[in-house]
Amino acid sequence: MHRYSIQDIVSMNSVSAAPLLLGWQISRRAPEGTVRLKIVETEAYRQTDPASHSFAGITKRTAPMFEAGGRLYVYFTYGMHYCVNIVTGPTGEGEAVLLRAAEPIDGIDIMKRRRGIDELKNLANGPGKLAQCLGITDTVLSGTLLGVEISLEAPTESVSPSDISIGPRVGIKKAIEQPWRFYLSGNPYVSKPWR
DNA sequence: CGTAAGATGAAG
DNA sequence: TTCATCTTACGG
């Protein structure tokens, strides 16, 4: 079975990249220690997609989505939450993969402290929660390259297509018919397993 | 300028 | 189901 490098994946369009990012680990070092989580749920957003921030074209906020794949796109929403995306595709295409949920691996005490809760399964089972676990409390990392503050590491065990469930995206009102949400079947850290 | 909506989360 | 909370984008 072929294994893709992270460069391979982020150069693809977001719909192709989103399922391939499942099982990858996202990490961040901090003075207090390193946190690491396994990505278990993703969603693809594309420029031609009415539900995407890039649909209206380049703005100050969405500019990173139009960069070459391999950067972060971080946005603020609902007056209180930050969400993390991996930008994909070539320069000029407004594409990104939203990281919706992850399984805590390392630095669990740090993440519990950042989240203010104790239950493992509620630590990062949602995009805002995932950002909190990574210590993201503003948008300064938006547009930065992977591998600087935030890094991705290859899956420790391979993910096969049969492990992946596909469905409609969460929390949007436009283009809900697009099956661009991907998650690991049966994984307890997925945000909304039933959809 | 004024304002409505939003890729959410937590509590009731 | 409701509400907290505020940036962004768009209309005037």
Coordinates of C-alpha atoms (C1' of nucleotides) in Angstrom, one line a residue:
Chain A
M1 CA 0.0 0.0 0.0
H2 CA 1.3 3.4 -1.0
R3 CA 2.1 5.9 1.8
Y4 CA 1.9 9.6 1.0
S5 CA 4.2 12.2 2.4
I6 CA 2.7 15.3 4.0
Q7 CA 4.0 17.2 1.0
D8 CA 2.1 14.9 -1.3
I9 CA -1.1 15.3 0.7
V10 CA -1.1 19.1 1.0
S11 CA -0.5 19.5 -2.7
M12 CA -3.8 17.8 -3.5
N13 CA -7.2 19.4 -3.5
S14 CA -8.9 19.5 -0.2
V15 CA -11.4 16.8 -0.9
S16 CA -8.6 14.3 -1.7
A17 CA -6.4 15.5 1.2
A18 CA -9.0 15.5 3.9
P19 CA -9.4 11.7 4.3
L20 CA -5.6 11.2 3.9
L21 CA -5.0 13.4 6.9
L22 CA -6.9 11.0 9.2
G23 CA -4.5 9.2 11.5
W24 CA -1.8 11.8 11.2
Q25 CA -0.6 13.4 14.5
I26 CA -0.6 17.1 15.1
S27 CA 1.8 18.4 17.7
R28 CA 3.0 21.6 19.3
R29 CA 5.9 22.3 21.7
A30 CA 5.5 24.7 24.5
P31 CA 7.6 25.6 27.6
E32 CA 5.2 23.6 29.7
G33 CA 5.6 20.5 27.4
T34 CA 4.5 19.0 24.1
V35 CA 1.0 18.2 23.1
R36 CA 0.2 15.6 20.4
L37 CA -3.1 14.4 19.1
K38 CA -4.2 12.0 16.4
I39 CA -6.5 13.5 13.8
V40 CA -9.8 11.5 13.6
E41 CA -12.2 13.9 11.8
T42 CA -11.7 16.4 8.9
E43 CA -13.8 18.4 6.5
A44 CA -12.9 19.8 3.1
Y45 CA -13.6 23.3 1.9
R46 CA -13.1 24.6 -1.7
Q47 CA -13.2 27.9 -3.4
T48 CA -16.2 26.9 -5.6
D49 CA -18.0 25.9 -2.4
P50 CA -20.6 28.3 -1.1
A51 CA -20.0 27.1 2.5
S52 CA -16.3 28.0 2.2
H53 CA -14.7 31.2 3.6
S54 CA -12.7 31.3 0.3
F55 CA -15.9 31.4 -1.8
A56 CA -16.0 35.2 -1.8
G57 CA -12.3 35.5 -2.9
I58 CA -9.2 36.7 -1.1
T59 CA -9.6 38.8 2.0
K60 CA -7.3 39.6 4.8
R61 CA -8.8 36.7 6.8
T62 CA -8.8 34.1 4.1
A63 CA -5.6 35.0 2.3
P64 CA -3.8 31.9 3.7
M65 CA -6.3 29.6 2.0
F66 CA -5.0 30.9 -1.3
E67 CA -1.3 30.1 -0.5
A68 CA 0.3 26.9 -1.6
G69 CA -0.6 23.9 0.5
G70 CA 1.4 23.3 3.7
R71 CA 0.3 26.3 5.8
L72 CA -2.2 26.8 8.6
Y73 CA -5.4 28.8 8.3
V74 CA -6.8 29.8 11.7
Y75 CA -10.0 31.7 12.0
F76 CA -12.1 33.1 14.8
T77 CA -15.9 32.4 14.9
Y78 CA -19.0 32.8 17.0
G79 CA -17.3 35.5 19.0
M80 CA -15.3 33.0 21.0
H81 CA -13.9 30.0 19.2
Y82 CA -10.8 29.4 17.0
C83 CA -10.6 26.7 14.4
V84 CA -7.6 25.2 12.7
N85 CA -7.2 24.2 9.0
I86 CA -4.5 22.7 6.9
V87 CA -4.2 24.7 3.6
T88 CA -4.0 22.4 0.6
G89 CA -3.7 22.7 -3.2
P90 CA -1.7 25.0 -5.4
T91 CA -1.2 28.7 -5.0
G92 CA -4.3 30.7 -6.0
E93 CA -6.8 27.9 -5.1
G94 CA -8.7 28.7 -2.0
E95 CA -8.7 25.3 -0.3
A96 CA -8.3 24.0 3.2
V97 CA -9.1 21.1 5.4
L98 CA -10.8 21.9 8.7
L99 CA -9.5 19.7 11.6
R100 CA -12.7 18.9 13.5
A101 CA -11.6 16.3 16.1
A102 CA -8.6 14.5 17.5
E103 CA -7.6 11.8 19.9
P104 CA -5.3 13.0 22.8
I105 CA -2.0 11.2 22.7
D106 CA 0.7 13.2 24.6
G107 CA 0.6 16.1 27.0
I108 CA -2.8 15.1 28.3
D109 CA -2.4 17.1 31.5
I110 CA -1.6 20.2 29.6
M111 CA -4.6 19.8 27.4
K112 CA -6.9 19.2 30.4
R113 CA -5.6 22.4 31.9
R114 CA -6.1 24.3 28.7
R115 CA -9.6 23.0 28.3
G116 CA -10.5 23.2 32.0
I117 CA -12.0 19.7 32.0
D118 CA -11.0 16.2 32.8
E119 CA -12.8 13.8 30.5
L120 CA -10.5 12.5 27.8
K121 CA -13.2 12.1 25.2
N122 CA -14.3 15.7 25.5
L123 CA -10.9 17.2 25.2
A124 CA -10.7 17.6 21.4
N125 CA -14.0 16.3 19.9
G126 CA -14.8 19.5 18.1
P127 CA -12.8 22.1 16.1
G128 CA -12.9 24.8 18.8
K129 CA -11.9 22.3 21.5
L130 CA -9.0 21.0 19.2
A131 CA -7.7 24.5 18.9
Q132 CA -7.8 25.0 22.7
C133 CA -5.8 21.8 23.2
L134 CA -3.2 23.2 20.9
G135 CA -3.1 26.4 23.0
I136 CA -4.4 28.5 20.1
T137 CA -6.0 31.6 21.6
D138 CA -5.7 34.0 18.6
T139 CA -5.0 34.0 14.9
V140 CA -1.3 34.7 14.9
L141 CA -0.5 31.3 13.5
S142 CA -2.8 31.7 10.5
G143 CA -0.6 31.7 7.3
T144 CA 2.4 30.1 9.0
L145 CA 4.1 27.1 7.6
L146 CA 3.6 23.6 9.1
G147 CA 6.7 22.5 10.9
V148 CA 7.4 25.7 12.7
E149 CA 5.0 26.0 15.6
I150 CA 2.6 23.2 14.7
S151 CA 3.8 20.0 13.1
L152 CA 2.2 16.9 11.5
E153 CA 3.7 13.5 11.9
A154 CA 2.8 10.4 9.9
P155 CA 0.3 7.8 11.3
T156 CA 1.7 5.2 13.6
E157 CA -0.6 2.6 12.1
S158 CA -1.9 2.7 8.6
V159 CA -5.4 3.9 7.9
S160 CA -7.3 2.0 5.1
P161 CA -10.2 3.4 3.1
S162 CA -12.5 0.9 4.9
D163 CA -11.7 2.6 8.3
I164 CA -13.1 5.9 7.0
S165 CA -16.7 7.1 7.2
I166 CA -18.0 9.8 4.9
G167 CA -20.9 12.2 5.4
P168 CA -22.2 15.8 5.2
R169 CA -20.3 18.6 6.9
V170 CA -21.3 20.0 10.2
G171 CA -22.5 23.5 11.2
I172 CA -23.1 24.9 7.7
K173 CA -26.3 25.8 5.9
K174 CA -25.0 26.0 2.3
A175 CA -23.9 23.0 0.2
I176 CA -24.8 20.6 3.0
E177 CA -25.4 17.9 0.4
Q178 CA -21.6 17.7 -0.3
P179 CA -20.2 14.6 1.5
W180 CA -17.0 16.3 2.5
R181 CA -16.7 15.2 6.1
F182 CA -14.4 12.3 6.9
Y183 CA -13.8 10.5 10.1
L184 CA -12.5 7.2 11.5
S185 CA -15.4 4.8 11.9
G186 CA -16.2 4.1 15.5
N187 CA -13.5 6.3 16.9
P188 CA -14.8 7.6 20.3
Y189 CA -13.2 11.0 19.8
V190 CA -15.2 12.0 16.7
S191 CA -17.4 15.1 17.3
K192 CA -20.7 13.8 15.9
P193 CA -20.5 10.1 15.1
W194 CA -24.1 9.7 14.0
R195 CA -24.1 12.0 11.1
Chain B
dC1 C1' -20.8 53.6 9.4
dG2 C1' -24.7 49.8 10.9
dT3 C1' -25.6 45.3 11.2
dA4 C1' -26.5 40.3 10.5
dA5 C1' -24.7 35.9 10.3
dG6 C1' -21.5 32.5 11.6
dA7 C1' -17.0 25.8 9.5
dT8 C1' -19.1 26.3 18.0
dG9 C1' -19.5 25.0 22.9
dA10 C1' -21.7 24.6 27.2
dA11 C1' -25.5 24.7 30.0
dG12 C1' -30.5 24.1 30.9
Chain C
dT1 C1' -33.0 24.6 22.8
dT2 C1' -30.8 28.7 24.0
dC3 C1' -27.3 31.9 24.6
dA4 C1' -22.7 33.8 25.0
dT5 C1' -19.8 36.9 22.2
dC6 C1' -17.3 39.6 18.3
dT7 C1' -15.0 39.4 13.8
dT8 C1' -15.9 39.7 9.1
dA9 C1' -18.1 41.1 5.2
dC10 C1' -21.4 43.6 3.0
dG11 C1' -24.9 47.2 2.3
dG12 C1' -26.0 52.2 2.6

